[in-house]
Structures are given as C-alpha cells and as structure tokens.
PDB file of C-alpha atoms in Angstrom:
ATOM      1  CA  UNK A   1      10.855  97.309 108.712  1.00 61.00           C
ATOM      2  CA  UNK A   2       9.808  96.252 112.001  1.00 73.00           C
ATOM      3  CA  UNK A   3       6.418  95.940 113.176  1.00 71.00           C
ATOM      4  CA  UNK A   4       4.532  96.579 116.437  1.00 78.00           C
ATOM      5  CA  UNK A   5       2.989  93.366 118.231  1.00 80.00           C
ATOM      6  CA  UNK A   6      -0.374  95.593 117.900  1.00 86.00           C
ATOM      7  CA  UNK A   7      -0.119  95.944 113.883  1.00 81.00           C
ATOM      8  CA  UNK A   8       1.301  92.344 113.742  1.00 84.00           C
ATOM      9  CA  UNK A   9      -1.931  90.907 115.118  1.00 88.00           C
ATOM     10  CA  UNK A  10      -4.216  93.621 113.226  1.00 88.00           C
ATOM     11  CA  UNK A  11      -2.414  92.689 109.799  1.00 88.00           C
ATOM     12  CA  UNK A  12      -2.937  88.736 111.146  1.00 88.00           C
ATOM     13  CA  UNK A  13      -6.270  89.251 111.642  1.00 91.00           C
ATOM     14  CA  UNK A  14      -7.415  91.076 108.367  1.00 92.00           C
ATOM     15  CA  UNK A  15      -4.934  88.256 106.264  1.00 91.00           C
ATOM     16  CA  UNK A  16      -7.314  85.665 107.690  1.00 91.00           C
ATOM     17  CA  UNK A  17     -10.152  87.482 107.402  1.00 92.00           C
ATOM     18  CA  UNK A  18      -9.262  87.736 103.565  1.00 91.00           C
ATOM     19  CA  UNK A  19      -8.517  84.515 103.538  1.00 88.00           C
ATOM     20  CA  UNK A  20     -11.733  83.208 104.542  1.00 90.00           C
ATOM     21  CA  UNK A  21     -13.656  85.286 102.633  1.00 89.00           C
ATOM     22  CA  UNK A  22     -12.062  83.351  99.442  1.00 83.00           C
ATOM     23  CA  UNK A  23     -11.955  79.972 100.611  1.00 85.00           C
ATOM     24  CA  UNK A  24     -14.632  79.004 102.965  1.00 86.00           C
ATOM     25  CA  UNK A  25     -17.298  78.801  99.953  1.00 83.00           C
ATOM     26  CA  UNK A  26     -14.769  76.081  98.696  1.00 83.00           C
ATOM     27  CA  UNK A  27     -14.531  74.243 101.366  1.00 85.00           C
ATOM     28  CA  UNK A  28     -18.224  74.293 101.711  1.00 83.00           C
ATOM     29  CA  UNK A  29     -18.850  72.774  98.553  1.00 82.00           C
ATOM     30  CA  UNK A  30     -16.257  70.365  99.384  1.00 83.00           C
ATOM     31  CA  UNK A  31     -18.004  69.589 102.522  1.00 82.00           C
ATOM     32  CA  UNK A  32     -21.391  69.681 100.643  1.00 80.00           C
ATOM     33  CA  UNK A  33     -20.097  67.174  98.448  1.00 82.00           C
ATOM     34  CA  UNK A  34     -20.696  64.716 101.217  1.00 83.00           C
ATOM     35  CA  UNK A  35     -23.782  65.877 102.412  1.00 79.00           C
ATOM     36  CA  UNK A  36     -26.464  63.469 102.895  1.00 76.00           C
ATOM     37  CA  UNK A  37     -29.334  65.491 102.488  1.00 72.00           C
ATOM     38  CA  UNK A  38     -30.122  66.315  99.185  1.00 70.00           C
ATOM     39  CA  UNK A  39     -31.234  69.607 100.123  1.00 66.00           C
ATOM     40  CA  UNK A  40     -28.037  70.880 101.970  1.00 64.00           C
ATOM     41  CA  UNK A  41     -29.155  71.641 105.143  1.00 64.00           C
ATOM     42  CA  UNK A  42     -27.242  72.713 107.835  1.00 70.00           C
ATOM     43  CA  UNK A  43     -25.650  71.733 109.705  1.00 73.00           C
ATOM     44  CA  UNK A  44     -25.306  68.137 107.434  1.00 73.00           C
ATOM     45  CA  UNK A  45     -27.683  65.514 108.669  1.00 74.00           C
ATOM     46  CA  UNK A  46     -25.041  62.897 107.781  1.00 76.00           C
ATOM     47  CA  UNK A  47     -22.037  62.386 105.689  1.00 79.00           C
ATOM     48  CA  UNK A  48     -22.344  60.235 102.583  1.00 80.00           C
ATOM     49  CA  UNK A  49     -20.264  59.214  99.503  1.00 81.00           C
ATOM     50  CA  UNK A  50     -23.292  58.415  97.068  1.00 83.00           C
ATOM     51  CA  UNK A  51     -23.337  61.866  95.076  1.00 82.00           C
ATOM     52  CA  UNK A  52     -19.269  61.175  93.838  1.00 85.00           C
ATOM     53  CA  UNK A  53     -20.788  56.917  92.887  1.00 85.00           C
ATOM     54  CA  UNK A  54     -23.623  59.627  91.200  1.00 83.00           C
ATOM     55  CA  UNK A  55     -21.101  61.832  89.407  1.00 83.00           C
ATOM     56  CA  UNK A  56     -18.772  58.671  88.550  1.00 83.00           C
ATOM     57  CA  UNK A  57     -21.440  56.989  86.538  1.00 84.00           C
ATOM     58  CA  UNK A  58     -22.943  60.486  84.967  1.00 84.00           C
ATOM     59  CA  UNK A  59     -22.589  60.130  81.283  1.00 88.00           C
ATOM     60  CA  UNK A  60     -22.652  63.870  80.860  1.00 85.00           C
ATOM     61  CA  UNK A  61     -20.376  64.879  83.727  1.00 84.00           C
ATOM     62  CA  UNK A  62     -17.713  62.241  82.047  1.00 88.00           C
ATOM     63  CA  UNK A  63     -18.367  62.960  78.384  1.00 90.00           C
ATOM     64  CA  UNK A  64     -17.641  66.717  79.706  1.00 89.00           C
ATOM     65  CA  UNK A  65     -14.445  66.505  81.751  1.00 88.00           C
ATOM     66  CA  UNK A  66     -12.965  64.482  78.475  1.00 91.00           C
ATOM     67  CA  UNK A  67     -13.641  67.405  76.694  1.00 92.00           C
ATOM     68  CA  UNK A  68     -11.840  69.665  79.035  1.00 91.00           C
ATOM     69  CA  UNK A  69      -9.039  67.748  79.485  1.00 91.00           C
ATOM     70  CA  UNK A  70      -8.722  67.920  75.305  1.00 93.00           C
ATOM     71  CA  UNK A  71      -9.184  71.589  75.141  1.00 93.00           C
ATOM     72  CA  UNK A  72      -6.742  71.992  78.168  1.00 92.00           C
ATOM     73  CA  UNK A  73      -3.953  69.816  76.734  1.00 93.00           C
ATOM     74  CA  UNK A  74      -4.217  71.426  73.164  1.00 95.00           C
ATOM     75  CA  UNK A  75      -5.003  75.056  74.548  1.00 94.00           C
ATOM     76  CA  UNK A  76      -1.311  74.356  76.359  1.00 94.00           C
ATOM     77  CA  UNK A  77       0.726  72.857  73.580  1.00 94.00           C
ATOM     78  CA  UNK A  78      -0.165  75.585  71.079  1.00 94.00           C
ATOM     79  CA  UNK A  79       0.597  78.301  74.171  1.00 93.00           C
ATOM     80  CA  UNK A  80       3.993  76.611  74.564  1.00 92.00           C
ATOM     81  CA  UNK A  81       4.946  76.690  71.508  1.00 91.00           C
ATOM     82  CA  UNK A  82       3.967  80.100  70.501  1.00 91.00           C
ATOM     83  CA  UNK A  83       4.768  81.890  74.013  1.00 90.00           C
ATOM     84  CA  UNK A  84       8.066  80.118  74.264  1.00 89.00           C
ATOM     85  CA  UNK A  85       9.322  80.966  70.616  1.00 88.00           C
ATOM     86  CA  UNK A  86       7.574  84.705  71.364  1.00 88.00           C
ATOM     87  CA  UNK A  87       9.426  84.720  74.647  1.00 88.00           C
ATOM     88  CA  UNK A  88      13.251  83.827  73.159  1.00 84.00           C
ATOM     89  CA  UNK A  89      12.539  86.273  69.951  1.00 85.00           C
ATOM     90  CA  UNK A  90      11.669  88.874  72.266  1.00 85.00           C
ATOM     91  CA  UNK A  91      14.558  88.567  74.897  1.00 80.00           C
ATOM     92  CA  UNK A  92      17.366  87.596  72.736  1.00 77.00           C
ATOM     93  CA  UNK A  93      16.765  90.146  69.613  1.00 77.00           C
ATOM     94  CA  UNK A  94      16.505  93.709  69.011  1.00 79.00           C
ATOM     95  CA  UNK A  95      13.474  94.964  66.664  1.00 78.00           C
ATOM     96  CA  UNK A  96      11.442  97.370  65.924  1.00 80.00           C
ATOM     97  CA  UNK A  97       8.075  97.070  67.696  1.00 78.00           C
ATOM     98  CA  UNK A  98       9.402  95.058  70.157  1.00 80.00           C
ATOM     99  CA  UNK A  99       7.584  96.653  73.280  1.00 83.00           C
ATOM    100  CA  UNK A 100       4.404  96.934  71.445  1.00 86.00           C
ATOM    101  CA  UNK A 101       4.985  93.065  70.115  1.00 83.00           C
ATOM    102  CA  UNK A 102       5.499  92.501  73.824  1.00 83.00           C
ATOM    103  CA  UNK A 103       2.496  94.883  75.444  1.00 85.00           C
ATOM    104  CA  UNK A 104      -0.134  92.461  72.419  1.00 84.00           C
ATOM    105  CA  UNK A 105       1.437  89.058  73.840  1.00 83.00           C
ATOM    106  CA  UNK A 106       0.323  90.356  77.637  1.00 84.00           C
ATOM    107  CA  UNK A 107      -2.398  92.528  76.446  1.00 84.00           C
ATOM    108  CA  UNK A 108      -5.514  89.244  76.173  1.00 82.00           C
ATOM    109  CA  UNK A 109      -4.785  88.293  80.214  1.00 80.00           C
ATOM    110  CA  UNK A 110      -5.827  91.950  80.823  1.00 81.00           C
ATOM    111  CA  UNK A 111      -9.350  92.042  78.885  1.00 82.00           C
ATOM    112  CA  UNK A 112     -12.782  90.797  80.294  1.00 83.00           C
ATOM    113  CA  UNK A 113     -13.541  87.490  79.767  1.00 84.00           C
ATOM    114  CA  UNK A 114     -16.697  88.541  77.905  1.00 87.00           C
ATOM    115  CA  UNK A 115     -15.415  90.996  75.622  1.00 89.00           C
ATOM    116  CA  UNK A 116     -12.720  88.462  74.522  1.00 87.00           C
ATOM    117  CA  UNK A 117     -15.283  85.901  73.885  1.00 89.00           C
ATOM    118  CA  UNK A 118     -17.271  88.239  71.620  1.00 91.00           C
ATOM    119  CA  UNK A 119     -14.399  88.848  69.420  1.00 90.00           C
ATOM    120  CA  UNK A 120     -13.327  85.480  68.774  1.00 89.00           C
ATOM    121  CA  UNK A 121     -17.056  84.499  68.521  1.00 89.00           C
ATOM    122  CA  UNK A 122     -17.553  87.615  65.620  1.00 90.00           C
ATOM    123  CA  UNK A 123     -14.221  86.301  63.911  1.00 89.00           C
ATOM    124  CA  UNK A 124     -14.723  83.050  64.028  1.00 89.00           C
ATOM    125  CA  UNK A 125     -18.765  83.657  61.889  1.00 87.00           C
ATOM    126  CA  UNK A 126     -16.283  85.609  59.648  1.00 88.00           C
ATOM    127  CA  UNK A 127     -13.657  83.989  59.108  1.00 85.00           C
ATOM    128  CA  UNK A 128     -14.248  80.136  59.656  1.00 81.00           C
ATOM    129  CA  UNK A 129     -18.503  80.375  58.641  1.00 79.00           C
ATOM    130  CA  UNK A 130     -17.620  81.082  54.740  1.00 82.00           C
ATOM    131  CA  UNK A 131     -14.694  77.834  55.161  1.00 81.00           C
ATOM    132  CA  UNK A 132     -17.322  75.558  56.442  1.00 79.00           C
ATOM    133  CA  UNK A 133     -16.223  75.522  59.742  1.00 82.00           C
ATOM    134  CA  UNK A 134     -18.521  75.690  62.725  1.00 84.00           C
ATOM    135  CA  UNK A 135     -18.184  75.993  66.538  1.00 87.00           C
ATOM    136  CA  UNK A 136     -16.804  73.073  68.193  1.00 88.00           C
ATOM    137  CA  UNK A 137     -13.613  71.999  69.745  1.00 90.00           C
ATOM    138  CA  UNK A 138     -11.283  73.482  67.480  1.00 91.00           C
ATOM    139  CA  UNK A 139     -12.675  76.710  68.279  1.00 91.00           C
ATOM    140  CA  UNK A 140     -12.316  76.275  71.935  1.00 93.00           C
ATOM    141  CA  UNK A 141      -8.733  75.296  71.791  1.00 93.00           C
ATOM    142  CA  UNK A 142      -8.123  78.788  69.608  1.00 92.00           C
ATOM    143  CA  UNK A 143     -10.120  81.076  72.152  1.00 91.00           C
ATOM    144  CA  UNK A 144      -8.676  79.399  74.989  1.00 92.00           C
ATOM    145  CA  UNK A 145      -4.913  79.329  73.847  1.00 92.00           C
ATOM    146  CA  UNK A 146      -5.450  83.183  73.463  1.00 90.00           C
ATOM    147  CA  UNK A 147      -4.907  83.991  77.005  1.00 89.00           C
ATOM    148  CA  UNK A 148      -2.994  80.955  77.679  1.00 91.00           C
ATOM    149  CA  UNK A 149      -0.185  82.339  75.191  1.00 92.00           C
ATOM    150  CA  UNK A 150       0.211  84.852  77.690  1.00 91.00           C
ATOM    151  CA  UNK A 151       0.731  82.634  81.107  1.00 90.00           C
ATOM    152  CA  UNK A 152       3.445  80.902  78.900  1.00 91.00           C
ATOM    153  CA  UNK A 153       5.433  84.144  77.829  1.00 91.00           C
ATOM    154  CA  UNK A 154       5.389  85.214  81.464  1.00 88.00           C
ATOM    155  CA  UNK A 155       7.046  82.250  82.447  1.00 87.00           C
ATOM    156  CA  UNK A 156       9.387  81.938  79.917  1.00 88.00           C
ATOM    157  CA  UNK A 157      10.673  85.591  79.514  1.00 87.00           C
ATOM    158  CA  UNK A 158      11.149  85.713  83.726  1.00 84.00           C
ATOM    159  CA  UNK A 159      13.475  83.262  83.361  1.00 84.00           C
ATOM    160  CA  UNK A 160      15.101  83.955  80.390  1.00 83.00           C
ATOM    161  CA  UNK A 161      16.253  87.235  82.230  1.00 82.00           C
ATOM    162  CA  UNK A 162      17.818  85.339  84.917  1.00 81.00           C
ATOM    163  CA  UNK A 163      19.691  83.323  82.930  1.00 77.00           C
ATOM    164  CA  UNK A 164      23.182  85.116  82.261  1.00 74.00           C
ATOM    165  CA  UNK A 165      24.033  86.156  78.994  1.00 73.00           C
ATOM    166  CA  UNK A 166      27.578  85.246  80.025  1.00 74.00           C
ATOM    167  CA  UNK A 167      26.241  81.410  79.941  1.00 78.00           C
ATOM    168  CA  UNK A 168      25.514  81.600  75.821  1.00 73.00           C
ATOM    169  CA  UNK A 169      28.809  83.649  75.274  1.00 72.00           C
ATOM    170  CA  UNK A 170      30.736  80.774  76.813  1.00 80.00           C
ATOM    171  CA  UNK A 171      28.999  78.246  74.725  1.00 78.00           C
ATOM    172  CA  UNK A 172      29.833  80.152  71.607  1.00 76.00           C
ATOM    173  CA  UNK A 173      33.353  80.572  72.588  1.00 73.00           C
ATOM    174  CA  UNK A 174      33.294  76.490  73.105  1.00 75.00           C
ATOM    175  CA  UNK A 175      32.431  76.230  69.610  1.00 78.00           C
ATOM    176  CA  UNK A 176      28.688  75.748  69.924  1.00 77.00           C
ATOM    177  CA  UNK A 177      26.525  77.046  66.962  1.00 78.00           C
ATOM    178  CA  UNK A 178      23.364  78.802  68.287  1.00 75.00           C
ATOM    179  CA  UNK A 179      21.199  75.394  68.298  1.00 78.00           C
ATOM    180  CA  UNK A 180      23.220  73.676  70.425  1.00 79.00           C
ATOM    181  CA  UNK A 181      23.917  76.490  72.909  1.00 78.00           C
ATOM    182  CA  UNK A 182      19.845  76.414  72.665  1.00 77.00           C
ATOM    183  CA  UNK A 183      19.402  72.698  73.347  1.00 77.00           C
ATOM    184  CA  UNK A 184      22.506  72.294  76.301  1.00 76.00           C
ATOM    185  CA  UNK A 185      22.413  75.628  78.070  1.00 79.00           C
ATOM    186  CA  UNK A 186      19.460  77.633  77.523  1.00 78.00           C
ATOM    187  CA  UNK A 187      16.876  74.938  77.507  1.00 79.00           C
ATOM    188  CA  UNK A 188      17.873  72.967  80.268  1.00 80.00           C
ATOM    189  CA  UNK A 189      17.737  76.586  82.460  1.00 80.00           C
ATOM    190  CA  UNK A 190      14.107  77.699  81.094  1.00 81.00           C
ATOM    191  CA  UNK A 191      12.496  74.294  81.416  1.00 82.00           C
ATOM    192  CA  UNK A 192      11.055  74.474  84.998  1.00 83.00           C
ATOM    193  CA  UNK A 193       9.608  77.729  83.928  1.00 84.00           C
ATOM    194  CA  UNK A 194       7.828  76.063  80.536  1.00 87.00           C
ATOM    195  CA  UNK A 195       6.447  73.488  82.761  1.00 86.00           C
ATOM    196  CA  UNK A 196       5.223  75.889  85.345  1.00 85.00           C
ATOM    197  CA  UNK A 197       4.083  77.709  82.579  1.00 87.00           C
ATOM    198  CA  UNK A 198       2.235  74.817  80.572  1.00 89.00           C
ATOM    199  CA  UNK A 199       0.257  73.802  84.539  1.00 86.00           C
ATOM    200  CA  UNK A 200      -0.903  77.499  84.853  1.00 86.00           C
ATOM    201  CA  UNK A 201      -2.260  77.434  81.292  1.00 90.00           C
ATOM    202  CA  UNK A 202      -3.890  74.195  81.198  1.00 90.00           C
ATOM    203  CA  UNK A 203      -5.510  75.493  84.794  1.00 86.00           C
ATOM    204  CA  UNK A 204      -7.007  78.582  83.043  1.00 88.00           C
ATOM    205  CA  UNK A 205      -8.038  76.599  80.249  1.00 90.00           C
ATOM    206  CA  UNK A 206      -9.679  73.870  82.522  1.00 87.00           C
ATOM    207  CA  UNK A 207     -11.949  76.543  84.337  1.00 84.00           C
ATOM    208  CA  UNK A 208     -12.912  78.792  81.328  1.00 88.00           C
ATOM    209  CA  UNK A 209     -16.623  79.522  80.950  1.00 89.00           C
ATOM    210  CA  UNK A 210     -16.811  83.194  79.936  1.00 90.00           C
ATOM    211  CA  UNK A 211     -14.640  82.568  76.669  1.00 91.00           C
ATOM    212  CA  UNK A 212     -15.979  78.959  75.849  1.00 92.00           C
ATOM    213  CA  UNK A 213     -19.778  80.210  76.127  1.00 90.00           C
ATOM    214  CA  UNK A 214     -19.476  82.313  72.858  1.00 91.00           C
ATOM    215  CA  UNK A 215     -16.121  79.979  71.096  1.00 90.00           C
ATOM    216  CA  UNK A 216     -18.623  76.451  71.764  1.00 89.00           C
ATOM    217  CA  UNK A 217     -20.935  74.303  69.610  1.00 82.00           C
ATOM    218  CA  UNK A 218     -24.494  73.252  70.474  1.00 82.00           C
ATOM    219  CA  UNK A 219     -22.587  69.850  71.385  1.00 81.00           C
ATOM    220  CA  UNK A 220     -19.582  71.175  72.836  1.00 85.00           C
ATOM    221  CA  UNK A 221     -19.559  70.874  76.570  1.00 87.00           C
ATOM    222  CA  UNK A 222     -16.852  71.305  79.333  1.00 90.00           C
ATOM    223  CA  UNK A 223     -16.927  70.935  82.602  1.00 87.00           C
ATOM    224  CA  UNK A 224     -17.355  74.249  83.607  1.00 88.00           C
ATOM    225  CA  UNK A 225     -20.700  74.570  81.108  1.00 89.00           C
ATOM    226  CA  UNK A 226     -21.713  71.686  82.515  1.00 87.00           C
ATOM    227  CA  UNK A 227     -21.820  72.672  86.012  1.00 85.00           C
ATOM    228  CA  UNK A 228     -23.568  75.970  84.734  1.00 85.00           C
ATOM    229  CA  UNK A 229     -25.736  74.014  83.008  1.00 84.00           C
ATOM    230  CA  UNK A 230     -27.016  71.846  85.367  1.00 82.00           C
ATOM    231  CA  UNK A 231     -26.692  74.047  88.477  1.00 77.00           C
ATOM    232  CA  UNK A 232     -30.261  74.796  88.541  1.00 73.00           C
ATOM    233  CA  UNK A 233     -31.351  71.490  87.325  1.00 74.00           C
ATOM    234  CA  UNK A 234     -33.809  69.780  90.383  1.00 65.00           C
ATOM    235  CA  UNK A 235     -31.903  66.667  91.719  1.00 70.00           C
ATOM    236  CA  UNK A 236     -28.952  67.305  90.485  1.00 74.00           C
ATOM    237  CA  UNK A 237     -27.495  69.741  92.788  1.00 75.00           C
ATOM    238  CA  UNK A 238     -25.289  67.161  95.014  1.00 79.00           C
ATOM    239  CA  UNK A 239     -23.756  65.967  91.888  1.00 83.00           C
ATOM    240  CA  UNK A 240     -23.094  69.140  90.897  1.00 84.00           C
ATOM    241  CA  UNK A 241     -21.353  70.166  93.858  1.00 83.00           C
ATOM    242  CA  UNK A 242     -18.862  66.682  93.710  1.00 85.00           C
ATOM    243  CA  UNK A 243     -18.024  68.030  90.082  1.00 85.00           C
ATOM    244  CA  UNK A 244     -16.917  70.982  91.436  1.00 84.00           C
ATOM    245  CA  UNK A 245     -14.843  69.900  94.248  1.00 84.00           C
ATOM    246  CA  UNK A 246     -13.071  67.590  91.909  1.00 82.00           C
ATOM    247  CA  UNK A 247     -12.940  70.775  89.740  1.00 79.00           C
ATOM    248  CA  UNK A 248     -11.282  72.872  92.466  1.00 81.00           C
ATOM    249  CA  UNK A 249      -9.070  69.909  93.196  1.00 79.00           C
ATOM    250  CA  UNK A 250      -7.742  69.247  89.860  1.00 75.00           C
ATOM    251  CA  UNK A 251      -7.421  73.075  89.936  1.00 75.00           C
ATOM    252  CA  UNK A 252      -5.149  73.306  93.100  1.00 79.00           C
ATOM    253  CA  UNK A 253      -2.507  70.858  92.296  1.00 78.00           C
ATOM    254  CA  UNK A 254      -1.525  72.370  88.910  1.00 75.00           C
ATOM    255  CA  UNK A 255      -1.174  75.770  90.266  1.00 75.00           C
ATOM    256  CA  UNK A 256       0.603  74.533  93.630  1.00 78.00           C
ATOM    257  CA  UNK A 257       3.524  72.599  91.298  1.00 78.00           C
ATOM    258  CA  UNK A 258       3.304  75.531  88.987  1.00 72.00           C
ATOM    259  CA  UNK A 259       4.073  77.721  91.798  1.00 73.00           C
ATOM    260  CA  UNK A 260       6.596  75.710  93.567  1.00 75.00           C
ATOM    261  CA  UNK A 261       8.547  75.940  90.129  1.00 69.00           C
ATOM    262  CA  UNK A 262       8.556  79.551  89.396  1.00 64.00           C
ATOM    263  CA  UNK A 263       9.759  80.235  92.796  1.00 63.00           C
ATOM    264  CA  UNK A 264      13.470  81.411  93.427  1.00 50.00           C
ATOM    265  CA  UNK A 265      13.801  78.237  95.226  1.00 42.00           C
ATOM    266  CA  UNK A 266      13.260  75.713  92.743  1.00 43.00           C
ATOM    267  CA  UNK A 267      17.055  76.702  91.277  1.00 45.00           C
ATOM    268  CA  UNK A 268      15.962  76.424  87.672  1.00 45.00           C
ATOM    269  CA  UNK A 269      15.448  72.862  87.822  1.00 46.00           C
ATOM    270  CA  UNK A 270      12.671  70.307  86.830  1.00 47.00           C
TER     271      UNK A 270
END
C-alpha cells in the first residue's frame, strides 16, 4: 500500500511523538545522572561524575544489584529449562489438553503484576510457612521464573515451527535415534531462540518490583526495591537516579541482542 507524502509525514510525526513520550524521561534521568546540582535544576548548572563514585561505593546499592543479578540468573535457568522442555512437548506431541496446557504456559505474562504477587505471596504462607521456609531469595527466584517461563516458551515454540519437520524425518531415516536428531539438528536450529529467550527473561526478572514486593524477605533487596526504597530518601536522590540509568542500561542491551536474535535475519544462528 502506498502512502501519500501528506500521511507519510502525519504518521512521521505522531511515531516521534510516541516515541518521545516513552523515552525522553529516560534520557532525563540519564542526563540527571550527571547533574551537578543536587537538586536537579534546570537547565543543569554543571555536569559532574561524583553521584556514579557515590553509587560505586554504596554498600546498599551493591549488596542490591548482587541480589538481582542472582534472582535474574536463577529466575532464567529454571525458565529455560521448563519453557524449553514445555515448548518441544507441546510442538512435537499430540495430547489431550494440549491448547489449554499451552493457553496456562502464556496465561502468567497476561495477569497484573499485583494480582500475581498476591498469589504466590498467599501460597507461599501456605505452603512453605508450615515447612519452615520464609521469604527470601528462593522465593523470588519462584515468583519471578513464573512469568519468565513464559518469555522462554515464546521463543522456543516460534522457532520450533520454523524448523521443518522434513529436517527430523531425514535424521531418522540416517539412522539417528530421537536424542541425537535432538542434539545435531533440532538443537543447533532452536538455540538462538533459547538465548534470545534466556536475555528477555533475565530482563524481566532484573526490573521486577510488583511481584518481588509481596515474594521478598525483610532482608531481601533488589535493585528495583532499592531504588523504590530510597527514592524519597533526602540526599540520596542523585544516586538514585545513576542506579537507574545503569538499570535502564543493563536493561537495553539484553533486549537489543535478544531482539537481534529472534529476528528473521539472524538465520537461526548463535
């Protein structure tokens, strides 16, 4: 379909207009980030680097992102396990309940944040209180590898229906038992898709607040909580804002590869 010049420039307009509308805030607490004045007035008195020597040597802002990054990786290995074997059982075999098996898998992406996080906070006192165990870690990995199950499956099922069927027929006509035709052909064809899979999960999992606020312990702080935590806190403000431009950075890059991987033009490879 071919455009007028007038609709061209109208759609060009309101695409940048959208676009700004989502990322100038971030690129004002990027810029913020260097602000010298500890108030953040504007325009910026001066630029300054002392708020990210502040957030470098803030105990809590450290002891925090380590506890992210653990919740991340783990969130992501249990998702890649569980979404890729959910994925493959799914797309290669014929059950019953298999839509509704699939419809559950997608079904946790879907729900509010909140209402998630008071479901696995009510199971959890129900479950894991009578066994002795309390909020913490563990608990965060579990709530967060809910949704990221689903980022996973996505992936993996997409690509699974690209790959031809004709590909595993030849491979048992070679002679290969199912395992092998697994490990040579249908691994090496899905494994750009379970890495582009495992970045998008560990990005949700990094930025969770809503789930982690009701899955956490009293000592149980990631980044996000932390920035929530001390975003009202006097004097703390500039650090805050250098903790969440790193935040948005480490954000970006994981969902740039991720995307670079799932599209048509990265072939399948890795």
């Amino acid at each position: 379909m071919r455009l007028s010049r007038t609709a061209r420039i109208v759609l060009g307009c309101v695409t940048a207009a959208g676009l700004a509308v989502v990322y100038a805030p971030l690129l004002l607490v990027l810029l913020n980030s260097f602000n010298a004045d500890r108030s953040f007035g504007w325009p910026p008195s001066g630029l300054t680097g002392q708020w990210w020597r502040a957030a470098l040597h803030n105990q809590g802002a450290r002891d925090a992102l380590l506890t992210s990054l653990k919740a991340g990786l783990a969130a992501t290995g249990i998702a890649l396990g569980l979404g890729t074997m959910a994925a493959y059982a799914v797309h290669r075999h014929r059950f019953f309940g298999r839509r509704t098996v699939s419809f559950l898998l997608v079904l946790p992406i879907a729900l509010p944040g909140i209402v998630s996080g008071i479901a696995l906070n009510a199971a959890f006192r129900t479950v894991l209180g009578p066994l002795g165990i309390g909020f913490g870690l563990f608990t965060v990995v579990v709530g967060h590898a809910t949704f990221c199950v689903v980022v996973v499956f996505n992936n993996v099922a997409a690509r699974l229906r690209r790959i031809a069927p004709s590909m595993a027929e030849a491979s048992a006509d070679l002679g290969a038992r199912p395992w092998q035709t697994f490990r040579h052909v249908t691994f090496p064809a899905m494994r750009s898709a379970l890495f582009a899979g495992a970045l998008l999960a560990f990005a949700l999992s990094f930025d969770e607040i809503v789930v982690t606020t009701f899955t956490a312990g009293p000592g149980t702080r990631t980044l996000p909580i932390w920035i929530y935590e001390n975003l009202a806190r006097p004097h703390q403000a500039p650090v805050v804002n250098v903790v969440a431009a790193t935040l948005i950075a480490l954000s970006v890059v994981p969902v740039a590869i991720a995307q670079r991987l799932s599209s048509d033009t990265a072939g399948g490879r890795l």
